[in-house]
Amino acid sequence: MSRPARDAHDPAAATDNRLVVAISSRALFDLGESNDLFEQEGLDAYRAFQIEHENDILKPGVAFPLVQKLLDLNKLAGDVPPVEVILLSRNSGDTGLRIFNAIQHYGLEISRAAFTSGAPTSDYIAPFKADLFLSANAEDVGRALAAGVAAATILPSTAPPRATEQLRIAFDGDAVIFGDEGERVTREEGLEAFHRSERELAEEPLSVGPFRGFLTAVHRLQAAFPAEDSPIRTALVTARSAPAHKRVILTLRRWGVRIDEALFLGGRDKGPFLDAFGADIFFDDSPANVESARKHVATGHVPHGVSNR
């Protein structure tokens, strides 16, 4: 795979183009056993367990394959890494030693972290300038979204890791990339009113959703590689269908954002299509959609918009 050209005389500009992903320890590693212990027996039992087992290597969690592929992009990108992964954990520094032992064991290039000893981690997302926050803690995700950061709750999944080296990211449209006004019209007035509204407003761009900034950052990273040999592929997987497709396409064109595949499913179950696309992660606001998707692919629930009120 070809390496992108970079301006060696402008490292600051390259750093500004870096994609930064913040992730919780429970999204990165399988901490189910110790988290159950914490909920059943409390902090002291949890702390003793983690210290006793700090040399036992944690198993990969749901988002582990995604993080591996993100960090592997750094091997292709020249002198300045295009991707940085930050660990944000409600563990203490003491109990977090086991997590860093696992990071080192798997050879993950993660060096920055915040351990909050049970306090919310979302306050540190902005100082780290993260484009995306992934966590198993819905409270932290909600706080991040409220602060204007793309964020998703990583759900338990039995989906197998993808065998391909290419990183594949799939997005829902309304209330994720775009605002939720279309969903509000559907809920309040019905599907016919939604299609009528979309025809009338076809030339008017959709409003910005919580993942617009992250999508732009991914597009910026994609642009550093030849389109025919890109290590990243994206897909829009939406319940929309014609005639509601036109406004989506024109909005993305207005934004100057590249989406490699667009699936307009007209309400069909998204899971099999995500499996066919080979998504490493899928982001959707609808609880029903994420329940379907997580049977096929790693899935992040975006608790935003009218579907979550």
CSV table of N, CA and C in Angstrom, one decimal, residues 31-181:
chain,number,residue,atom,x,y,z
A,31,LEU,N,-13.3,-6.7,30.5
A,31,LEU,CA,-13.3,-6.5,31.9
A,31,LEU,C,-14.6,-6.9,32.6
A,32,GLY,N,-15.3,-7.8,31.9
A,32,GLY,CA,-16.6,-8.2,32.4
A,32,GLY,C,-16.5,-8.9,33.8
A,33,GLU,N,-15.6,-9.8,34.0
A,33,GLU,CA,-15.5,-10.4,35.3
A,33,GLU,C,-15.2,-9.5,36.4
A,34,SER,N,-14.2,-8.6,36.3
A,34,SER,CA,-13.9,-7.7,37.3
A,34,SER,C,-14.9,-6.6,37.5
A,35,ASN,N,-15.6,-6.2,36.4
A,35,ASN,CA,-16.7,-5.2,36.6
A,35,ASN,C,-17.9,-5.8,37.3
A,36,ASP,N,-18.2,-7.1,37.1
A,36,ASP,CA,-19.2,-7.8,37.9
A,36,ASP,C,-18.9,-7.8,39.3
A,37,LEU,N,-17.6,-8.0,39.6
A,37,LEU,CA,-17.1,-8.1,41.0
A,37,LEU,C,-17.3,-6.7,41.7
A,38,PHE,N,-17.0,-5.6,40.9
A,38,PHE,CA,-17.1,-4.3,41.4
A,38,PHE,C,-18.6,-4.0,41.8
A,39,GLU,N,-19.5,-4.4,40.9
A,39,GLU,CA,-20.9,-4.1,41.1
A,39,GLU,C,-21.5,-4.9,42.2
A,40,GLN,N,-21.0,-6.1,42.5
A,40,GLN,CA,-21.5,-7.0,43.5
A,40,GLN,C,-20.9,-6.8,44.9
A,41,GLU,N,-19.5,-6.5,44.9
A,41,GLU,CA,-18.8,-6.5,46.2
A,41,GLU,C,-18.2,-5.1,46.5
A,42,GLY,N,-18.1,-4.2,45.5
A,42,GLY,CA,-17.6,-2.9,45.8
A,42,GLY,C,-16.2,-2.7,45.4
A,43,LEU,N,-15.7,-1.4,45.6
A,43,LEU,CA,-14.4,-1.0,45.1
A,43,LEU,C,-13.2,-1.7,45.7
A,44,ASP,N,-13.3,-2.0,47.0
A,44,ASP,CA,-12.2,-2.6,47.7
A,44,ASP,C,-11.9,-4.0,47.1
A,45,ALA,N,-13.0,-4.8,46.9
A,45,ALA,CA,-12.8,-6.1,46.3
A,45,ALA,C,-12.3,-6.0,44.9
A,46,TYR,N,-12.8,-5.0,44.1
A,46,TYR,CA,-12.3,-4.8,42.7
A,46,TYR,C,-10.8,-4.5,42.7
A,47,ARG,N,-10.4,-3.6,43.6
A,47,ARG,CA,-9.0,-3.2,43.6
A,47,ARG,C,-8.1,-4.4,44.0
A,48,ALA,N,-8.5,-5.1,45.0
A,48,ALA,CA,-7.7,-6.3,45.4
A,48,ALA,C,-7.6,-7.3,44.3
A,49,PHE,N,-8.7,-7.5,43.5
A,49,PHE,CA,-8.7,-8.4,42.4
A,49,PHE,C,-7.8,-8.0,41.3
A,50,GLN,N,-7.8,-6.7,40.9
A,50,GLN,CA,-7.0,-6.2,39.9
A,50,GLN,C,-5.5,-6.3,40.2
A,51,ILE,N,-5.2,-6.0,41.4
A,51,ILE,CA,-3.8,-6.0,41.8
A,51,ILE,C,-3.3,-7.5,41.9
A,52,GLU,N,-4.1,-8.4,42.4
A,52,GLU,CA,-3.8,-9.8,42.4
A,52,GLU,C,-3.6,-10.4,41.0
A,53,HIS,N,-4.3,-9.9,40.1
A,53,HIS,CA,-4.2,-10.4,38.7
A,53,HIS,C,-3.6,-9.5,37.7
A,54,GLU,N,-2.8,-8.5,38.2
A,54,GLU,CA,-2.3,-7.5,37.3
A,54,GLU,C,-1.3,-8.0,36.3
A,55,ASN,N,-0.8,-9.2,36.5
A,55,ASN,CA,0.1,-9.8,35.5
A,55,ASN,C,-0.6,-10.9,34.6
A,56,ASP,N,-1.9,-11.0,34.8
A,56,ASP,CA,-2.7,-11.9,34.0
A,56,ASP,C,-3.2,-11.0,32.8
A,57,ILE,N,-2.9,-11.4,31.6
A,57,ILE,CA,-3.2,-10.5,30.5
A,57,ILE,C,-4.7,-10.5,30.2
A,58,LEU,N,-5.3,-9.4,30.1
A,58,LEU,CA,-6.7,-9.2,29.7
A,58,LEU,C,-7.0,-9.7,28.3
A,59,LYS,N,-8.1,-10.2,28.1
A,59,LYS,CA,-8.5,-10.6,26.7
A,59,LYS,C,-9.0,-9.4,26.0
A,60,PRO,N,-8.9,-9.3,24.6
A,60,PRO,CA,-9.4,-8.2,23.9
A,60,PRO,C,-10.9,-8.0,24.1
A,61,GLY,N,-11.3,-6.7,24.1
A,61,GLY,CA,-12.7,-6.4,24.2
A,61,GLY,C,-13.3,-6.1,22.8
A,62,VAL,N,-14.6,-5.7,22.8
A,62,VAL,CA,-15.3,-5.5,21.5
A,62,VAL,C,-14.6,-4.5,20.5
A,63,ALA,N,-14.1,-3.5,21.1
A,63,ALA,CA,-13.4,-2.4,20.2
A,63,ALA,C,-12.0,-2.7,19.9
A,64,PHE,N,-11.4,-3.8,20.5
A,64,PHE,CA,-10.0,-4.0,20.3
A,64,PHE,C,-9.6,-4.2,18.8
A,65,PRO,N,-10.3,-4.9,18.0
A,65,PRO,CA,-9.9,-5.0,16.6
A,65,PRO,C,-9.9,-3.7,15.9
A,66,LEU,N,-10.9,-2.8,16.2
A,66,LEU,CA,-11.0,-1.5,15.6
A,66,LEU,C,-9.7,-0.7,16.0
A,67,VAL,N,-9.3,-0.7,17.3
A,67,VAL,CA,-8.2,0.0,17.7
A,67,VAL,C,-6.9,-0.5,17.0
A,68,GLN,N,-6.8,-1.8,16.9
A,68,GLN,CA,-5.6,-2.3,16.2
A,68,GLN,C,-5.5,-1.8,14.8
A,69,LYS,N,-6.6,-1.8,14.1
A,69,LYS,CA,-6.6,-1.3,12.7
A,69,LYS,C,-6.3,0.2,12.6
A,70,LEU,N,-6.8,1.0,13.6
A,70,LEU,CA,-6.6,2.4,13.6
A,70,LEU,C,-5.1,2.6,13.8
A,71,LEU,N,-4.5,1.9,14.7
A,71,LEU,CA,-3.1,2.2,15.0
A,71,LEU,C,-2.2,1.6,13.9
A,72,ASP,N,-2.6,0.6,13.2
A,72,ASP,CA,-1.9,0.1,12.1
A,72,ASP,C,-1.7,1.1,11.0
A,73,LEU,N,-2.6,2.1,10.9
A,73,LEU,CA,-2.5,3.1,9.9
A,73,LEU,C,-1.2,3.9,10.1
A,74,ASN,N,-0.7,4.0,11.3
A,74,ASN,CA,0.5,4.7,11.6
A,74,ASN,C,1.7,4.1,10.8
A,75,LYS,N,1.6,2.8,10.5
A,75,LYS,CA,2.7,2.2,9.8
A,75,LYS,C,2.8,2.6,8.4
A,76,LEU,N,1.7,3.2,7.9
A,76,LEU,CA,1.6,3.6,6.5
A,76,LEU,C,1.8,5.1,6.2
A,77,ALA,N,1.9,5.8,7.3
A,77,ALA,CA,1.7,7.3,7.2
A,77,ALA,C,2.9,8.2,7.3
A,78,GLY,N,4.1,7.7,7.1
A,78,GLY,CA,5.2,8.5,7.2
A,78,GLY,C,5.7,8.9,8.6
A,79,ASP,N,6.2,10.0,8.7
A,79,ASP,CA,6.9,10.4,10.0
A,79,ASP,C,6.0,10.8,11.1
A,80,VAL,N,4.9,11.4,10.8
A,80,VAL,CA,3.9,11.9,11.8
A,80,VAL,C,2.7,10.9,11.9
A,81,PRO,N,2.4,10.3,13.0
A,81,PRO,CA,1.3,9.4,13.1
A,81,PRO,C,0.0,10.1,12.8
A,82,PRO,N,-0.9,9.5,11.9
A,82,PRO,CA,-2.1,10.2,11.6
A,82,PRO,C,-3.2,9.8,12.6
A,83,VAL,N,-2.9,8.8,13.5
A,83,VAL,CA,-3.9,8.3,14.4
A,83,VAL,C,-3.3,8.3,15.8
A,84,GLU,N,-4.0,8.8,16.8
A,84,GLU,CA,-3.6,8.6,18.2
A,84,GLU,C,-4.8,8.0,19.0
A,85,VAL,N,-4.6,7.0,19.8
A,85,VAL,CA,-5.6,6.4,20.7
A,85,VAL,C,-5.2,6.8,22.1
A,86,ILE,N,-6.2,7.4,22.8
A,86,ILE,CA,-6.0,7.8,24.2
A,86,ILE,C,-6.9,6.9,25.1
A,87,LEU,N,-6.3,6.4,26.2
A,87,LEU,CA,-7.1,5.6,27.1
A,87,LEU,C,-7.7,6.5,28.2
A,88,LEU,N,-9.0,6.4,28.4
A,88,LEU,CA,-9.7,7.1,29.5
A,88,LEU,C,-10.4,6.0,30.3
A,89,SER,N,-10.1,6.0,31.6
A,89,SER,CA,-10.5,4.8,32.4
A,89,SER,C,-11.0,5.3,33.8
A,90,ARG,N,-12.0,4.7,34.3
A,90,ARG,CA,-12.5,5.0,35.6
A,90,ARG,C,-11.7,4.2,36.7
A,91,ASN,N,-10.8,3.5,36.3
A,91,ASN,CA,-9.9,2.8,37.2
A,91,ASN,C,-9.0,3.9,37.9
A,92,SER,N,-8.3,3.5,38.9
A,92,SER,CA,-7.3,4.3,39.5
A,92,SER,C,-6.0,4.0,38.8
A,93,GLY,N,-5.0,4.8,39.0
A,93,GLY,CA,-3.7,4.5,38.5
A,93,GLY,C,-3.1,3.2,39.0
A,94,ASP,N,-3.5,2.9,40.2
A,94,ASP,CA,-3.0,1.6,40.8
A,94,ASP,C,-3.6,0.4,40.1
A,95,THR,N,-5.0,0.4,40.0
A,95,THR,CA,-5.6,-0.7,39.4
A,95,THR,C,-5.4,-0.7,37.8
A,96,GLY,N,-5.1,0.5,37.3
A,96,GLY,CA,-4.9,0.6,35.9
A,96,GLY,C,-3.6,0.0,35.4
A,97,LEU,N,-2.7,-0.4,36.3
A,97,LEU,CA,-1.5,-1.0,35.9
A,97,LEU,C,-1.8,-2.3,35.0
A,98,ARG,N,-2.8,-3.1,35.4
A,98,ARG,CA,-3.1,-4.3,34.7
A,98,ARG,C,-3.5,-3.9,33.2
A,99,ILE,N,-4.2,-2.8,33.0
A,99,ILE,CA,-4.6,-2.4,31.7
A,99,ILE,C,-3.4,-2.0,30.9
A,100,PHE,N,-2.4,-1.3,31.4
A,100,PHE,CA,-1.2,-0.9,30.7
A,100,PHE,C,-0.3,-2.2,30.4
A,101,ASN,N,-0.4,-3.1,31.3
A,101,ASN,CA,0.4,-4.4,31.1
A,101,ASN,C,-0.2,-5.1,29.8
A,102,ALA,N,-1.5,-5.0,29.7
A,102,ALA,CA,-2.2,-5.7,28.5
A,102,ALA,C,-1.9,-4.9,27.2
A,103,ILE,N,-1.9,-3.5,27.3
A,103,ILE,CA,-1.5,-2.7,26.2
A,103,ILE,C,-0.1,-3.0,25.7
A,104,GLN,N,0.8,-3.2,26.6
A,104,GLN,CA,2.2,-3.5,26.2
A,104,GLN,C,2.3,-4.9,25.7
A,105,HIS,N,1.5,-5.8,26.2
A,105,HIS,CA,1.5,-7.2,25.8
A,105,HIS,C,1.1,-7.3,24.3
A,106,TYR,N,0.1,-6.6,24.0
A,106,TYR,CA,-0.5,-6.6,22.6
A,106,TYR,C,0.2,-5.7,21.6
A,107,GLY,N,1.2,-4.9,22.1
A,107,GLY,CA,2.0,-4.0,21.3
A,107,GLY,C,1.2,-2.9,20.7
A,108,LEU,N,0.2,-2.4,21.5
A,108,LEU,CA,-0.6,-1.3,21.1
A,108,LEU,C,0.2,0.0,21.4
A,109,GLU,N,0.2,0.9,20.4
A,109,GLU,CA,0.9,2.2,20.6
A,109,GLU,C,0.0,3.2,21.3
A,110,ILE,N,-0.2,2.9,22.6
A,110,ILE,CA,-1.1,3.8,23.4
A,110,ILE,C,-0.2,4.3,24.6
A,111,SER,N,0.1,5.6,24.7
A,111,SER,CA,1.0,6.1,25.7
A,111,SER,C,0.3,7.1,26.6
A,112,ARG,N,-0.8,7.7,26.2
A,112,ARG,CA,-1.5,8.7,27.0
A,112,ARG,C,-2.7,8.1,27.6
A,113,ALA,N,-3.0,8.5,28.8
A,113,ALA,CA,-4.1,7.9,29.5
A,113,ALA,C,-4.5,8.9,30.7
A,114,ALA,N,-5.8,8.7,31.1
A,114,ALA,CA,-6.3,9.4,32.3
A,114,ALA,C,-7.1,8.4,33.1
A,115,PHE,N,-6.7,8.2,34.4
A,115,PHE,CA,-7.3,7.3,35.3
A,115,PHE,C,-8.0,8.1,36.3
A,116,THR,N,-9.3,8.0,36.5
A,116,THR,CA,-10.1,8.9,37.3
A,116,THR,C,-10.6,8.4,38.6
A,117,SER,N,-10.3,7.2,39.0
A,117,SER,CA,-10.7,6.6,40.2
A,117,SER,C,-12.2,6.7,40.4
A,118,GLY,N,-13.0,6.3,39.4
A,118,GLY,CA,-14.4,6.3,39.5
A,118,GLY,C,-15.2,7.5,39.1
A,119,ALA,N,-14.5,8.6,38.9
A,119,ALA,CA,-15.1,9.8,38.4
A,119,ALA,C,-15.4,9.8,36.9
A,120,PRO,N,-16.3,10.5,36.4
A,120,PRO,CA,-16.5,10.6,34.9
A,120,PRO,C,-15.3,10.9,34.2
A,121,THR,N,-15.1,10.2,33.1
A,121,THR,CA,-13.9,10.5,32.3
A,121,THR,C,-14.1,11.5,31.2
A,122,SER,N,-15.3,11.9,31.0
A,122,SER,CA,-15.6,12.8,29.8
A,122,SER,C,-15.0,14.1,29.9
A,123,ASP,N,-14.7,14.6,31.1
A,123,ASP,CA,-14.0,15.9,31.3
A,123,ASP,C,-12.7,16.0,30.6
A,124,TYR,N,-12.1,14.9,30.3
A,124,TYR,CA,-10.7,14.9,29.7
A,124,TYR,C,-10.7,14.7,28.2
A,125,ILE,N,-11.9,14.6,27.6
A,125,ILE,CA,-12.0,14.4,26.2
A,125,ILE,C,-11.5,15.6,25.4
A,126,ALA,N,-12.0,16.8,25.8
A,126,ALA,CA,-11.7,18.0,25.2
A,126,ALA,C,-10.2,18.4,25.3
A,127,PRO,N,-9.6,18.3,26.5
A,127,PRO,CA,-8.1,18.6,26.6
A,127,PRO,C,-7.3,17.7,25.7
A,128,PHE,N,-7.7,16.4,25.5
A,128,PHE,CA,-7.0,15.6,24.6
A,128,PHE,C,-7.3,15.8,23.1
A,129,LYS,N,-8.3,16.7,22.9
A,129,LYS,CA,-8.7,17.0,21.5
A,129,LYS,C,-9.2,15.8,20.7
A,130,ALA,N,-10.0,15.0,21.4
A,130,ALA,CA,-10.5,13.7,20.8
A,130,ALA,C,-11.6,14.0,19.7
A,131,ASP,N,-11.5,13.3,18.6
A,131,ASP,CA,-12.5,13.4,17.6
A,131,ASP,C,-13.7,12.4,17.9
A,132,LEU,N,-13.4,11.3,18.6
A,132,LEU,CA,-14.3,10.3,18.9
A,132,LEU,C,-14.1,9.7,20.3
A,133,PHE,N,-15.1,9.4,21.0
A,133,PHE,CA,-15.0,8.8,22.3
A,133,PHE,C,-15.9,7.5,22.3
A,134,LEU,N,-15.3,6.4,22.7
A,134,LEU,CA,-15.9,5.1,22.7
A,134,LEU,C,-15.8,4.6,24.2
A,135,SER,N,-17.0,4.2,24.7
A,135,SER,CA,-17.0,3.7,26.1
A,135,SER,C,-18.1,2.7,26.3
A,136,ALA,N,-17.9,1.8,27.3
A,136,ALA,CA,-19.0,0.9,27.7
A,136,ALA,C,-19.9,1.6,28.8
A,137,ASN,N,-19.5,2.8,29.2
A,137,ASN,CA,-20.3,3.5,30.2
A,137,ASN,C,-21.2,4.6,29.5
A,138,ALA,N,-22.5,4.3,29.6
A,138,ALA,CA,-23.5,5.2,28.9
A,138,ALA,C,-23.5,6.6,29.4
A,139,GLU,N,-23.2,6.7,30.7
A,139,GLU,CA,-23.2,8.0,31.4
A,139,GLU,C,-22.1,8.9,30.8
A,140,ASP,N,-20.9,8.3,30.7
A,140,ASP,CA,-19.8,9.1,30.1
A,140,ASP,C,-20.1,9.5,28.6
A,141,VAL,N,-20.7,8.5,27.9
A,141,VAL,CA,-21.0,8.8,26.5
A,141,VAL,C,-22.0,9.9,26.4
A,142,GLY,N,-23.0,9.9,27.2
A,142,GLY,CA,-24.0,11.0,27.2
A,142,GLY,C,-23.4,12.4,27.5
A,143,ARG,N,-22.5,12.4,28.5
A,143,ARG,CA,-21.8,13.7,28.8
A,143,ARG,C,-21.0,14.2,27.7
A,144,ALA,N,-20.3,13.2,27.0
A,144,ALA,CA,-19.5,13.6,25.8
A,144,ALA,C,-20.3,14.2,24.7
A,145,LEU,N,-21.4,13.5,24.4
A,145,LEU,CA,-22.3,14.0,23.3
A,145,LEU,C,-22.8,15.4,23.7
A,146,ALA,N,-23.2,15.6,24.9
A,146,ALA,CA,-23.7,16.9,25.4
A,146,ALA,C,-22.6,18.0,25.2
A,147,ALA,N,-21.4,17.6,25.3
A,147,ALA,CA,-20.3,18.6,25.1
A,147,ALA,C,-19.9,18.7,23.7
A,148,GLY,N,-20.6,18.1,22.8
A,148,GLY,CA,-20.3,18.3,21.3
A,148,GLY,C,-19.3,17.3,20.7
A,149,VAL,N,-19.0,16.2,21.4
A,149,VAL,CA,-18.0,15.3,20.9
A,149,VAL,C,-18.8,14.0,20.4
A,150,ALA,N,-18.3,13.5,19.2
A,150,ALA,CA,-18.9,12.3,18.7
A,150,ALA,C,-18.6,11.2,19.7
A,151,ALA,N,-19.6,10.5,20.2
A,151,ALA,CA,-19.4,9.4,21.2
A,151,ALA,C,-20.4,8.3,21.0
A,152,ALA,N,-20.1,7.1,21.4
A,152,ALA,CA,-21.0,6.0,21.3
A,152,ALA,C,-20.7,5.0,22.4
A,153,THR,N,-21.8,4.4,22.9
A,153,THR,CA,-21.7,3.3,23.9
A,153,THR,C,-21.4,2.0,23.1
A,154,ILE,N,-20.2,1.4,23.4
A,154,ILE,CA,-19.9,0.1,22.8
A,154,ILE,C,-20.7,-1.0,23.5
A,155,LEU,N,-21.4,-1.7,22.6
A,155,LEU,CA,-22.3,-2.8,23.2
A,155,LEU,C,-21.7,-4.1,23.1
A,156,PRO,N,-22.0,-5.0,24.0
A,156,PRO,CA,-21.5,-6.4,23.9
A,156,PRO,C,-21.9,-7.0,22.6
A,157,SER,N,-21.0,-7.8,22.0
A,157,SER,CA,-21.2,-8.3,20.6
A,157,SER,C,-20.4,-9.6,20.5
A,158,THR,N,-21.0,-10.5,19.7
A,158,THR,CA,-20.4,-11.8,19.4
A,158,THR,C,-19.8,-11.8,18.0
A,159,ALA,N,-19.8,-10.6,17.4
A,159,ALA,CA,-19.3,-10.5,16.0
A,159,ALA,C,-17.8,-10.9,15.9
A,160,PRO,N,-17.4,-11.7,15.0
A,160,PRO,CA,-16.0,-12.1,14.8
A,160,PRO,C,-15.2,-10.9,14.3
A,161,PRO,N,-13.9,-10.8,14.6
A,161,PRO,CA,-13.0,-9.8,14.0
A,161,PRO,C,-13.0,-10.0,12.5
A,162,ARG,N,-12.8,-8.9,11.8
A,162,ARG,CA,-12.7,-9.0,10.3
A,162,ARG,C,-11.3,-9.4,9.9
A,163,ALA,N,-11.2,-10.2,8.9
A,163,ALA,CA,-9.9,-10.8,8.5
A,163,ALA,C,-9.2,-9.8,7.6
A,164,THR,N,-9.8,-8.8,7.0
A,164,THR,CA,-9.2,-7.9,6.1
A,164,THR,C,-8.3,-6.9,6.9
A,165,GLU,N,-7.3,-6.4,6.2
A,165,GLU,CA,-6.5,-5.3,6.8
A,165,GLU,C,-7.2,-4.0,6.7
A,166,GLN,N,-8.0,-3.8,5.7
A,166,GLN,CA,-8.7,-2.5,5.5
A,166,GLN,C,-9.6,-2.2,6.7
A,167,LEU,N,-9.6,-0.9,7.2
A,167,LEU,CA,-10.5,-0.5,8.2
A,167,LEU,C,-11.8,-0.1,7.6
A,168,ARG,N,-12.9,-0.6,8.1
A,168,ARG,CA,-14.2,-0.3,7.5
A,168,ARG,C,-15.2,0.2,8.6
A,169,ILE,N,-15.7,1.4,8.4
A,169,ILE,CA,-16.5,2.1,9.3
A,169,ILE,C,-17.8,2.4,8.7
A,170,ALA,N,-18.9,2.1,9.4
A,170,ALA,CA,-20.3,2.3,8.8
A,170,ALA,C,-21.0,3.3,9.8
A,171,PHE,N,-21.8,4.1,9.2
A,171,PHE,CA,-22.6,5.1,9.9
A,171,PHE,C,-24.1,5.1,9.5
A,172,ASP,N,-24.9,5.3,10.5
A,172,ASP,CA,-26.3,5.6,10.2
A,172,ASP,C,-26.3,7.1,9.8
A,173,GLY,N,-27.4,7.6,9.2
A,173,GLY,CA,-27.5,8.9,8.7
A,173,GLY,C,-28.1,9.9,9.8
A,174,ASP,N,-29.5,9.8,9.8
A,174,ASP,CA,-30.2,10.7,10.7
A,174,ASP,C,-29.9,10.5,12.2
A,175,ALA,N,-29.6,11.6,12.9
A,175,ALA,CA,-29.3,11.7,14.3
A,175,ALA,C,-27.8,11.2,14.6
A,176,VAL,N,-27.1,10.8,13.5
A,176,VAL,CA,-25.7,10.4,13.7
A,176,VAL,C,-24.8,11.4,12.9
A,177,ILE,N,-24.8,11.2,11.6
A,177,ILE,CA,-24.1,12.1,10.7
A,177,ILE,C,-24.9,13.4,10.6
A,178,PHE,N,-26.2,13.3,10.4
A,178,PHE,CA,-27.1,14.4,10.2
A,178,PHE,C,-27.9,14.7,11.5
A,179,GLY,N,-28.6,15.8,11.5
A,179,GLY,CA,-29.5,16.0,12.6
A,179,GLY,C,-30.7,15.1,12.6
A,180,ASP,N,-31.6,15.2,13.6
A,180,ASP,CA,-32.7,14.2,13.7
A,180,ASP,C,-34.0,14.8,13.2
A,181,GLU,N,-34.0,15.9,12.5
A,181,GLU,CA,-35.3,16.5,12.1
A,181,GLU,C,-36.2,15.5,11.2
